[in-house]
PDB file of C-alpha atoms in Angstrom:
ATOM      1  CA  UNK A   1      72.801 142.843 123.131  1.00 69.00           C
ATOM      2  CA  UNK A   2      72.608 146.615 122.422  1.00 73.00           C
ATOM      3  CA  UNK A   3      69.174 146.464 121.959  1.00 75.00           C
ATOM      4  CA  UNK A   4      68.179 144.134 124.984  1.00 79.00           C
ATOM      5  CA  UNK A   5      70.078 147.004 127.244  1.00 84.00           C
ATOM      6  CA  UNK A   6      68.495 149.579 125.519  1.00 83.00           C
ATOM      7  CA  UNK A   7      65.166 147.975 126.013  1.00 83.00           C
ATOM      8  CA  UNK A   8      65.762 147.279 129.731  1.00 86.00           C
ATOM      9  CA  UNK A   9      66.990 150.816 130.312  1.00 89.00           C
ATOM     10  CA  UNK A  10      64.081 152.538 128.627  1.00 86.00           C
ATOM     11  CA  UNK A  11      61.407 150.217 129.763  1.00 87.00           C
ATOM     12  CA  UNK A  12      60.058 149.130 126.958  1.00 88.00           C
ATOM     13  CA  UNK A  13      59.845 145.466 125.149  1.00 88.00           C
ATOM     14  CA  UNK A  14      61.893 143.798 122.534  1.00 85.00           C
ATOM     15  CA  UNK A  15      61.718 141.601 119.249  1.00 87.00           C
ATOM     16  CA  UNK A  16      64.861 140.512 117.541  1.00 88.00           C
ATOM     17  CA  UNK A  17      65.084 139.395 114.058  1.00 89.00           C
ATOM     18  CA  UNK A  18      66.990 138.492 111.594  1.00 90.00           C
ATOM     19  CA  UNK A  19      67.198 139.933 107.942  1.00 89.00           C
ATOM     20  CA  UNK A  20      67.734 136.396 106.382  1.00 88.00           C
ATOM     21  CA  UNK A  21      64.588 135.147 108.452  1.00 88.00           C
ATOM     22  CA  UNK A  22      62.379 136.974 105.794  1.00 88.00           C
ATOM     23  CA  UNK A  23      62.919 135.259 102.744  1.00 83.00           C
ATOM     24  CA  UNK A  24      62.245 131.643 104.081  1.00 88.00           C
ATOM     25  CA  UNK A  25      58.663 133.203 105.237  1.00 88.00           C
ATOM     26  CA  UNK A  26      57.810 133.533 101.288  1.00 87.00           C
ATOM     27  CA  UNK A  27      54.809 135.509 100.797  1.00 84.00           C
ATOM     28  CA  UNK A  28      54.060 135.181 104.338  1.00 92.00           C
ATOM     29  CA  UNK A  29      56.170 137.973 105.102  1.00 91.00           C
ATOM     30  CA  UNK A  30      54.087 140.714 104.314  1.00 93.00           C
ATOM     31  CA  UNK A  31      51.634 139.515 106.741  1.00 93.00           C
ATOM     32  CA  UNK A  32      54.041 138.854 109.658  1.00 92.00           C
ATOM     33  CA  UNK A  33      55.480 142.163 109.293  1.00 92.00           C
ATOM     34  CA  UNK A  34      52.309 143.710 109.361  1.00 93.00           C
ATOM     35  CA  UNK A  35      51.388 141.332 112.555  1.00 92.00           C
ATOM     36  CA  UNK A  36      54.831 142.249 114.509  1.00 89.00           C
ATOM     37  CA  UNK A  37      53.848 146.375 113.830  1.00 90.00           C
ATOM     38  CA  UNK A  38      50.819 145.645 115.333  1.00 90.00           C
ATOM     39  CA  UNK A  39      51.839 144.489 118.479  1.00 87.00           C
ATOM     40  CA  UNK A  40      53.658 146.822 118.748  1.00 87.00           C
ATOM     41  CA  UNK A  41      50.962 149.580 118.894  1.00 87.00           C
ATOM     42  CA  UNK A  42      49.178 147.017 121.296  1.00 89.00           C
ATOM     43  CA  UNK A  43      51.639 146.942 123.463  1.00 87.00           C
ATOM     44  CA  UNK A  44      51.768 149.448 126.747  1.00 88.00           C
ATOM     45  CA  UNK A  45      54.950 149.992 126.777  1.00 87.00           C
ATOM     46  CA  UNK A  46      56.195 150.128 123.386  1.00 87.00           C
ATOM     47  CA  UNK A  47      58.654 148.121 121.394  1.00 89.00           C
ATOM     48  CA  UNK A  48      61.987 148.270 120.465  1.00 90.00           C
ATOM     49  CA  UNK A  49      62.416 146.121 117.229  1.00 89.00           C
ATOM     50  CA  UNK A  50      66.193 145.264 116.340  1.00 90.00           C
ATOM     51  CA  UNK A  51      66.779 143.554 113.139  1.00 92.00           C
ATOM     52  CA  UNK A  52      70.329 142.143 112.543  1.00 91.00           C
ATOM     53  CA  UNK A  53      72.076 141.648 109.081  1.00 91.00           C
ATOM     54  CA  UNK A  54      69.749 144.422 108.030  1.00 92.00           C
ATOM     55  CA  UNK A  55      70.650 144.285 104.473  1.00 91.00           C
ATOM     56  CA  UNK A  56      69.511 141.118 103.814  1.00 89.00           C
ATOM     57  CA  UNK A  57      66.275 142.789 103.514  1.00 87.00           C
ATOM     58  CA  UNK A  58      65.815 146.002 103.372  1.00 92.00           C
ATOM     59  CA  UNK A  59      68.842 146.694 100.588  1.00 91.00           C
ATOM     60  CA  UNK A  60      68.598 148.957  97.463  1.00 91.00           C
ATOM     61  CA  UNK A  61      65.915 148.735  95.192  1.00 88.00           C
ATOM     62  CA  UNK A  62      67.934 149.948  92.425  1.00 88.00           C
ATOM     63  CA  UNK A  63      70.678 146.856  92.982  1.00 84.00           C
ATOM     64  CA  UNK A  64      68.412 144.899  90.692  1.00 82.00           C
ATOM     65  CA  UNK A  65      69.075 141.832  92.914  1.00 81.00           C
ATOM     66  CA  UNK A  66      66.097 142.028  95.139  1.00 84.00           C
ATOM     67  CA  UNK A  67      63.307 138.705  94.934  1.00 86.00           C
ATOM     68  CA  UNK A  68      60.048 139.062  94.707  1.00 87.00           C
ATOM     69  CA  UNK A  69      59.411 138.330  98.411  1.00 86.00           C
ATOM     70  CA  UNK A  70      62.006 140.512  99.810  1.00 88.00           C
ATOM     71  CA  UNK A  71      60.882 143.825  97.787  1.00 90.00           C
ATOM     72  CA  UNK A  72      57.043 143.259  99.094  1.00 91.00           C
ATOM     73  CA  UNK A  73      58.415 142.586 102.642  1.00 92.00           C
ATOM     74  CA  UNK A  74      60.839 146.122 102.506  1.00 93.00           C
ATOM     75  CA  UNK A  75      57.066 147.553 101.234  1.00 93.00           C
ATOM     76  CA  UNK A  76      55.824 146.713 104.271  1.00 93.00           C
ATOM     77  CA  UNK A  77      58.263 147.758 106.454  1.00 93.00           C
ATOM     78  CA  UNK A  78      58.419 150.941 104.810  1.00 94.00           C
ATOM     79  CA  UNK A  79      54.353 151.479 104.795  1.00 92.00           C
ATOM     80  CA  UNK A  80      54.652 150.596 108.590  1.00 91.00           C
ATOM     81  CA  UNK A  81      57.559 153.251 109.347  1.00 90.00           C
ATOM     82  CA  UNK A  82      56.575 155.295 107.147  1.00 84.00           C
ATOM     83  CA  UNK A  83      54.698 158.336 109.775  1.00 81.00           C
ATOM     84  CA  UNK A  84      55.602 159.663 113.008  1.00 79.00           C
ATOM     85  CA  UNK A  85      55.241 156.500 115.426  1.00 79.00           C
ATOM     86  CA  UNK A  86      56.179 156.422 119.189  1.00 81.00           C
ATOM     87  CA  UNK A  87      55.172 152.575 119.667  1.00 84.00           C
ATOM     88  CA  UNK A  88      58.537 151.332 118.317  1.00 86.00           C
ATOM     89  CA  UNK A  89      61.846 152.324 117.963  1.00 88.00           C
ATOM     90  CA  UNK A  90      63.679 150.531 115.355  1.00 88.00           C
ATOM     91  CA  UNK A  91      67.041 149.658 115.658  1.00 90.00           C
ATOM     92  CA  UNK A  92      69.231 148.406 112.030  1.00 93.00           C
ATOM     93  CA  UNK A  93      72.902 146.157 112.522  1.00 91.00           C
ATOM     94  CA  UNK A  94      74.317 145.778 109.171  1.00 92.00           C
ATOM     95  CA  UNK A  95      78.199 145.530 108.448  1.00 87.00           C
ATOM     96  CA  UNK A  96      76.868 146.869 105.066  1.00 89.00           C
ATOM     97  CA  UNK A  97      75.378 150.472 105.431  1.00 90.00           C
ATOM     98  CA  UNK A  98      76.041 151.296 101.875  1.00 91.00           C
ATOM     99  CA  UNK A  99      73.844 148.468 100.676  1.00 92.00           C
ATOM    100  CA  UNK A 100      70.677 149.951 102.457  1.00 94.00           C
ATOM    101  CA  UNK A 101      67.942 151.111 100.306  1.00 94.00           C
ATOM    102  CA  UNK A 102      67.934 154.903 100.434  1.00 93.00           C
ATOM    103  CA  UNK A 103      64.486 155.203 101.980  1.00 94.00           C
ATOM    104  CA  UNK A 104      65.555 152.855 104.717  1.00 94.00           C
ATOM    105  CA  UNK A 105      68.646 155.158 105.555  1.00 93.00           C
ATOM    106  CA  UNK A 106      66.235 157.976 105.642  1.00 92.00           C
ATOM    107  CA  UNK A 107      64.303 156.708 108.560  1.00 90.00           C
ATOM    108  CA  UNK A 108      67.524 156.319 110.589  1.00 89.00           C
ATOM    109  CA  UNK A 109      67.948 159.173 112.988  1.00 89.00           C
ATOM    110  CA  UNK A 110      70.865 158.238 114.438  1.00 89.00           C
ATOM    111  CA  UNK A 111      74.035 155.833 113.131  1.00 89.00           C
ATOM    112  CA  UNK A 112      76.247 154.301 116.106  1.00 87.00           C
ATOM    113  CA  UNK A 113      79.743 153.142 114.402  1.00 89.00           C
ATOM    114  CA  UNK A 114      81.395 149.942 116.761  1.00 86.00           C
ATOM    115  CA  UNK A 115      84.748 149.507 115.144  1.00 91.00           C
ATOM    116  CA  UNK A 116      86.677 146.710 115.782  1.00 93.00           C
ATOM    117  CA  UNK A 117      87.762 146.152 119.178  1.00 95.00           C
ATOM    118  CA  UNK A 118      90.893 147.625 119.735  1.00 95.00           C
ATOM    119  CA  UNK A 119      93.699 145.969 122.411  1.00 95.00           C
ATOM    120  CA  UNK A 120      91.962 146.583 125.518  1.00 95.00           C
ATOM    121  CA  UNK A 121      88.666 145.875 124.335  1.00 95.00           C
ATOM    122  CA  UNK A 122      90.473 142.355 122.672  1.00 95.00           C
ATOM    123  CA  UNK A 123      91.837 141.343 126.102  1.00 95.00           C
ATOM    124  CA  UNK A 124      88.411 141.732 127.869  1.00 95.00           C
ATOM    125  CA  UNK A 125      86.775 139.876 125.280  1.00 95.00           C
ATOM    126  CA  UNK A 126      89.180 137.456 125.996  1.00 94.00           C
ATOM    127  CA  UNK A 127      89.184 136.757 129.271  1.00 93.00           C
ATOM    128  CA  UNK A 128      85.691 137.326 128.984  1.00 93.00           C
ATOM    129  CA  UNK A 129      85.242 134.334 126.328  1.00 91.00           C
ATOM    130  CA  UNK A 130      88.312 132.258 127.822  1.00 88.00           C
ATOM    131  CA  UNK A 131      85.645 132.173 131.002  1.00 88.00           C
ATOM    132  CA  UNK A 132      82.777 131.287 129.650  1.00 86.00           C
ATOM    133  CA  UNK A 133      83.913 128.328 126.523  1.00 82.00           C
ATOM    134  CA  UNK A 134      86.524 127.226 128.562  1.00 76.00           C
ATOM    135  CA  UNK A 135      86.775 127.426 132.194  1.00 76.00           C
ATOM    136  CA  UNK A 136      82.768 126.814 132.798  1.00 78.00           C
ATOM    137  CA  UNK A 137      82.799 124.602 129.897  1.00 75.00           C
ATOM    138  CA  UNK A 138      85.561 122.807 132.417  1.00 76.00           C
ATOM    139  CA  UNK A 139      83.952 122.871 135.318  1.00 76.00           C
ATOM    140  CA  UNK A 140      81.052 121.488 134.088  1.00 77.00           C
ATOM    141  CA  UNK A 141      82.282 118.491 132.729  1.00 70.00           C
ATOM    142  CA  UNK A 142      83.977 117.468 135.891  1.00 69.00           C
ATOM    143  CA  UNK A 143      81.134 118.151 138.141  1.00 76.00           C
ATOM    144  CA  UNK A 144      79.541 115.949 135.620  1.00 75.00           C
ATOM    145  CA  UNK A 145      82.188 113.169 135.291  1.00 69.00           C
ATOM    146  CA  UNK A 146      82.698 112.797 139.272  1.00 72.00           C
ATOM    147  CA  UNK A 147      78.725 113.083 139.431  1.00 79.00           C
ATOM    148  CA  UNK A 148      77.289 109.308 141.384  1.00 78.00           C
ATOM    149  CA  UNK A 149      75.440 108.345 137.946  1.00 77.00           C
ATOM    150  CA  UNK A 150      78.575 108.964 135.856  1.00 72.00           C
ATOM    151  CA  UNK A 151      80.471 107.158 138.158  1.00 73.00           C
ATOM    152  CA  UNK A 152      77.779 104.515 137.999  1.00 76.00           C
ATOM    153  CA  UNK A 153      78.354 104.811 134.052  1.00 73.00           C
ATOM    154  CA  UNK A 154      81.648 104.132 134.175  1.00 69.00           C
ATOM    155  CA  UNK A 155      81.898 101.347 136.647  1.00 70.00           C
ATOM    156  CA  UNK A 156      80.017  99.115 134.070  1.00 73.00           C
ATOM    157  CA  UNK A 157      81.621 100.238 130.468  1.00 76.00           C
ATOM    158  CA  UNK A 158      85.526 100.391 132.331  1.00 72.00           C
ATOM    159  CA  UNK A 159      86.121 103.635 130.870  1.00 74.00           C
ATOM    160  CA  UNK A 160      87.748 106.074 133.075  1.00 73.00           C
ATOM    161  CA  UNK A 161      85.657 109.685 132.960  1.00 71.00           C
ATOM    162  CA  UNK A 162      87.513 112.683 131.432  1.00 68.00           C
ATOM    163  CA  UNK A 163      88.881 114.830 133.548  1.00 71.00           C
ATOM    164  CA  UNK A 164      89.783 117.892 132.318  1.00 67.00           C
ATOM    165  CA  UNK A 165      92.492 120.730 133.677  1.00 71.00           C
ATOM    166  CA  UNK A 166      94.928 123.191 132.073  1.00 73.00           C
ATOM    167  CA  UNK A 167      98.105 124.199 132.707  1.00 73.00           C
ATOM    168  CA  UNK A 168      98.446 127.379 135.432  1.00 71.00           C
ATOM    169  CA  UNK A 169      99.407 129.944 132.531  1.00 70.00           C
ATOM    170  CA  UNK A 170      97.491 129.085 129.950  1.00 76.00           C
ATOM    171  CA  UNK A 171      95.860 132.576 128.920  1.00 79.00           C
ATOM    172  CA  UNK A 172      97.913 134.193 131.337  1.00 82.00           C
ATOM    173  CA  UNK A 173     100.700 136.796 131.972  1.00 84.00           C
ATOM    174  CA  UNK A 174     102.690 137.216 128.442  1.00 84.00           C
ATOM    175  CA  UNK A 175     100.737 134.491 126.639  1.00 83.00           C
ATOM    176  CA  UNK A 176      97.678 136.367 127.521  1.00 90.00           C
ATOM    177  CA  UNK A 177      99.188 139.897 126.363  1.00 91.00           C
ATOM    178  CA  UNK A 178     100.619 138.294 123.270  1.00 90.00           C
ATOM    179  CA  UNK A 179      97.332 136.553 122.176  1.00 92.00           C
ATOM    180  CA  UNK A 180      96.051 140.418 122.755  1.00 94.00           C
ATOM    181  CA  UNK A 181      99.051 141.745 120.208  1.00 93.00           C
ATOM    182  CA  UNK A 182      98.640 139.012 117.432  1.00 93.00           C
ATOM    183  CA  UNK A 183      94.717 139.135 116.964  1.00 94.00           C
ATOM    184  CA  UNK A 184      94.991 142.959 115.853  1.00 93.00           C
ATOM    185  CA  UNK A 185      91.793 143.100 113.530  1.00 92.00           C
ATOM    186  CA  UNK A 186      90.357 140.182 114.920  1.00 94.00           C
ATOM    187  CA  UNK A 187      86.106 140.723 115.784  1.00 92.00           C
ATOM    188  CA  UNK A 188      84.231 139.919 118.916  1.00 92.00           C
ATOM    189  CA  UNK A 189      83.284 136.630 116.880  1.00 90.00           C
ATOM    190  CA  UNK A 190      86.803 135.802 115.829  1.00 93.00           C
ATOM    191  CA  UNK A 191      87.643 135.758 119.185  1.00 94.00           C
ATOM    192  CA  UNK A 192      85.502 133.950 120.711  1.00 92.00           C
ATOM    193  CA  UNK A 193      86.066 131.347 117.824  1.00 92.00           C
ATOM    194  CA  UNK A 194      89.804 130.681 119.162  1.00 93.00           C
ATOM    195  CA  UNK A 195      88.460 129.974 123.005  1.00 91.00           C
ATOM    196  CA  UNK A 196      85.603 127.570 121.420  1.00 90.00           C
ATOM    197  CA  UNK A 197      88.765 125.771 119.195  1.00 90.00           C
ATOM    198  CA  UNK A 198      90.572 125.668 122.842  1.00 88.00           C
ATOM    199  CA  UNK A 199      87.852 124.012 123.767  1.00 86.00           C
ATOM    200  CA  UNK A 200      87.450 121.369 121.440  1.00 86.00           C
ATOM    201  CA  UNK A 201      91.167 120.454 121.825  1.00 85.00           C
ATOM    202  CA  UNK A 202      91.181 119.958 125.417  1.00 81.00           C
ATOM    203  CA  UNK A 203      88.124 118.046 124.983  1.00 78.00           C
ATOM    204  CA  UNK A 204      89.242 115.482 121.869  1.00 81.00           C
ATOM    205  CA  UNK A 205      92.990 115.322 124.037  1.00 78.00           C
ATOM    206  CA  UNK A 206      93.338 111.566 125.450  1.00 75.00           C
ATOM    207  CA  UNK A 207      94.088 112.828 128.914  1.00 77.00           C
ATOM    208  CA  UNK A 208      91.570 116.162 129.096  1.00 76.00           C
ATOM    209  CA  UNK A 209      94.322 118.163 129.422  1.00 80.00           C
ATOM    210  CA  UNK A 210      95.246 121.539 127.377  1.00 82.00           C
ATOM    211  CA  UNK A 211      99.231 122.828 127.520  1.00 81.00           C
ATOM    212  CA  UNK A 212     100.616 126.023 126.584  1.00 80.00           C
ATOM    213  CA  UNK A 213     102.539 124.678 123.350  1.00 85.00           C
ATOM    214  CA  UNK A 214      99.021 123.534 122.358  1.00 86.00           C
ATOM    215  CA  UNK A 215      96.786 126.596 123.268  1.00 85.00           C
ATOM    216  CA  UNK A 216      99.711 128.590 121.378  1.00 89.00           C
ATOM    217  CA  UNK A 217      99.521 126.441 118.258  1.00 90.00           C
ATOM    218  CA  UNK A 218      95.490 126.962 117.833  1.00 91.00           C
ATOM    219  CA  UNK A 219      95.812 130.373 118.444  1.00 92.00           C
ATOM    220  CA  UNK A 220      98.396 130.212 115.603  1.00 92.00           C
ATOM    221  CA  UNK A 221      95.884 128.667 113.618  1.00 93.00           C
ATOM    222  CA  UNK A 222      93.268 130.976 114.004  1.00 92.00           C
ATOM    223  CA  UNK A 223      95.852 134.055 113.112  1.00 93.00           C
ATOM    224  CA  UNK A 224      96.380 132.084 109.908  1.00 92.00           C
ATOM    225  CA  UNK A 225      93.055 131.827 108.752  1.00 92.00           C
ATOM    226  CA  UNK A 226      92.196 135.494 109.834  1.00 92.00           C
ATOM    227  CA  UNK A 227      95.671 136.497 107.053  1.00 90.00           C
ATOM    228  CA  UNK A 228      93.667 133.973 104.490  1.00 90.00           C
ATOM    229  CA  UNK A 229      90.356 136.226 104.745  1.00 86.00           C
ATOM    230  CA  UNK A 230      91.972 138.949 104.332  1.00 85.00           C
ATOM    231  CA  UNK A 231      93.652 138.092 101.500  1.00 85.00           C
ATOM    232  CA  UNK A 232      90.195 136.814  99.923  1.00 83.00           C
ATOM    233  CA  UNK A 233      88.256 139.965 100.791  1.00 73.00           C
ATOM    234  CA  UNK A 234      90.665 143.234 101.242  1.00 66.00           C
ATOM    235  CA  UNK A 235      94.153 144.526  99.047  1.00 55.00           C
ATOM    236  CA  UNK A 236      96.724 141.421  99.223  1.00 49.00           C
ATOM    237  CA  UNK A 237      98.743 141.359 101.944  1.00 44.00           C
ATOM    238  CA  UNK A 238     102.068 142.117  99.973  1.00 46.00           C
ATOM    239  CA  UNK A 239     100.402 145.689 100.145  1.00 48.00           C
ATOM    240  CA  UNK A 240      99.244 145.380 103.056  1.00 43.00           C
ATOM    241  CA  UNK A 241     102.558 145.234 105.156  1.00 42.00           C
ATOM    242  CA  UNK A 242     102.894 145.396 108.761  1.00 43.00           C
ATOM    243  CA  UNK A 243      99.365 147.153 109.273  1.00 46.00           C
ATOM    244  CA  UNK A 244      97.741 144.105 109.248  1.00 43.00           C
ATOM    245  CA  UNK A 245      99.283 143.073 112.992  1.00 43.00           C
ATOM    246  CA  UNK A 246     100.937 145.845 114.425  1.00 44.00           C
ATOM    247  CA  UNK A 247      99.845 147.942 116.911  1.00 43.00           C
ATOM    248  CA  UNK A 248     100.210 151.387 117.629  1.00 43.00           C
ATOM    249  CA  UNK A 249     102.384 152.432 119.913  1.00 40.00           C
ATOM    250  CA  UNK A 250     100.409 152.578 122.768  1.00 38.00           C
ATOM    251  CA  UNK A 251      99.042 149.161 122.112  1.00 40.00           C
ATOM    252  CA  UNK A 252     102.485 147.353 120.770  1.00 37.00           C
ATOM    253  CA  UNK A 253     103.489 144.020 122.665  1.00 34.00           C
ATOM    254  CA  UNK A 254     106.364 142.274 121.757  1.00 34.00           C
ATOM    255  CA  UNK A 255     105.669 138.947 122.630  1.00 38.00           C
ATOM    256  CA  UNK A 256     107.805 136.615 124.981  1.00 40.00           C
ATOM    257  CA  UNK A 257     107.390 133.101 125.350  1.00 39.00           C
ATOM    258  CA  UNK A 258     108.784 129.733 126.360  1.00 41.00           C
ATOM    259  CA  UNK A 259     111.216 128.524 124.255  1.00 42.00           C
ATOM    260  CA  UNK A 260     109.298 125.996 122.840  1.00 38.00           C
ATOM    261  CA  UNK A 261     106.242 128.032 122.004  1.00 39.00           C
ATOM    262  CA  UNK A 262     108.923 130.397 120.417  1.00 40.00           C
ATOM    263  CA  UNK A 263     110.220 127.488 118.356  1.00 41.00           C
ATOM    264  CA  UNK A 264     105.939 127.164 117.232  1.00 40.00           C
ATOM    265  CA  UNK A 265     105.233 130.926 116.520  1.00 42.00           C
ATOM    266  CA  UNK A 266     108.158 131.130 114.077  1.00 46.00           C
ATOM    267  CA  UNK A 267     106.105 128.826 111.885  1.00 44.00           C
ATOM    268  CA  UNK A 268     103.650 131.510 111.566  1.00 45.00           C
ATOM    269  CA  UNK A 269     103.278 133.015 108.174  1.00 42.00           C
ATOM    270  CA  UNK A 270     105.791 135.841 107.620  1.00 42.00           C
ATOM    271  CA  UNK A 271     102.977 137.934 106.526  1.00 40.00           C
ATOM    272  CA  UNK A 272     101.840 138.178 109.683  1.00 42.00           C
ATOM    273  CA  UNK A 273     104.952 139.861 111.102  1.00 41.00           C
ATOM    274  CA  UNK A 274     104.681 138.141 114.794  1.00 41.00           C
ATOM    275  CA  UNK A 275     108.048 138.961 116.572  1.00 35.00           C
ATOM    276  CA  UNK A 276     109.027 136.184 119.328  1.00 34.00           C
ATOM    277  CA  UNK A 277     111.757 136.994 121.930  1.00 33.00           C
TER     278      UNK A 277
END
């Protein structure tokens, strides 16, 4: 996305790739990264080439882990970066920086940090992803299922079309600010991972209908299996503490339900130190 608005703003046109597309091209991936610098010096306006999950390809040398393939295809990347070039502008997303090979790092001008989104940022994303896996993803389906063919459909297999709706404060008001609150550390992908699982429930539901006890309980979920990656990948959360949830002060919630969604959030795991009022 950063790169597409860059592009646009400048002028200029795009190629996106991916750092685990290389090694499936075998030793065909010398020559397409040869072909895609050459394009861009063909083309008028320049190029802006953005390559995500970087270090897939262009990691250390010295790691001793690097195939065959991949350590001719970082050659050629670095034979065709190598000078003073204003056809292209390359543009590196890695979560990894320290696994870059050192030459790579070298070429980088400039380093943009995007932490992870912090409580404002986590309620735009989502509303923003609450609109567009859920709500559209709605009002599709009914246009759809009140649509003459469906009707047709359903007049000869007896099966009433699925209607879907959701309860008025569903990913509103408190239950919005406390979804906010509890996915602390959460990433633009997590995120929109819980409105896709909203999705799916309302969706396999006999009546097409999602409820607030239910949205609450797959956010729950979702908070859970954030706590188990952390636990696989960072200190254990016994060290953790409360830093793992909590907010600053600025950004603390305290979240405030209905009783029965109360009654569901004290299930959570005590690690994740959700307080319900």
């Amino acid at each position: 996305m950063v790169a597409k608005i860059l592009a646009n703003v400048i002028g200029i046109d795009y190629a996106l790739m991916s750092g685990g597309d290389v090694s499936p091209l075998g030793s065909d991936a010398v020559t397409q990264i040869h072909s895609l610098f050459s394009w861009a010096k063909m083309s008028p306006k320049g190029v802006i080439l953005f390559i995500d999950e970087a270090e897939c390809f262009l990691g250390s040398r010295d790691s001793g882990l690097m195939s065959n393939t991949t350590h001719n295809a970082l050659n050629a990347l670095l034979y065709n970066t190598g000078g003073d070039r204003k056809d292209f502008m390359l543009v590196l997303a890695t979560n990894r920086a320290e696994d870059l090979d050192a030459a790579i790092l070298d070429r980088c001008d400039e380093s943009i940090y995007f932490p992870l989104p912090d409580a404002s940022c986590r309620k735009d994303l989502i509303l923003l992803y609450f609109d567009i896996h859920f709500r559209k993803f709605m009002e599709t389906n009914n246009q759809q299922a009140l649509s003459l063919r469906s009707r047709i459909t359903h007049f000869f297999t007896k099966k009433k079309p699925l209607i879907m709706s959701v309860e008025s404060d569903l990913m509103t008001g408190k239950q919005l600010e406390s979804t906010v609150a509890v996915t602390r550390g959460f990433s633009g992908r997590e995120i929109g991972k819980i409105m896709v699982a909203l999705q799916g429930a309302m969706y396999v539901s006999k009546d097409g209908k999602l409820d607030f006890i239910t949205g609450w309980k797959i956010i729950e979920t979702k908070v859970r299996e954030h706590v188990a990656k952390l636990e696989m990948t960072t200190e254990p959360l016994s060290r953790l503490g409360r830093n793992v949830f909590e907010e600053d002060d600025e950004d603390s919630i305290t979240a405030n339900k209905h009783e029965d969604v109360a009654q569901c959030a004290q299930d959570i795991d005590s690690n994740s130190q959700l307080t319900i009022n």
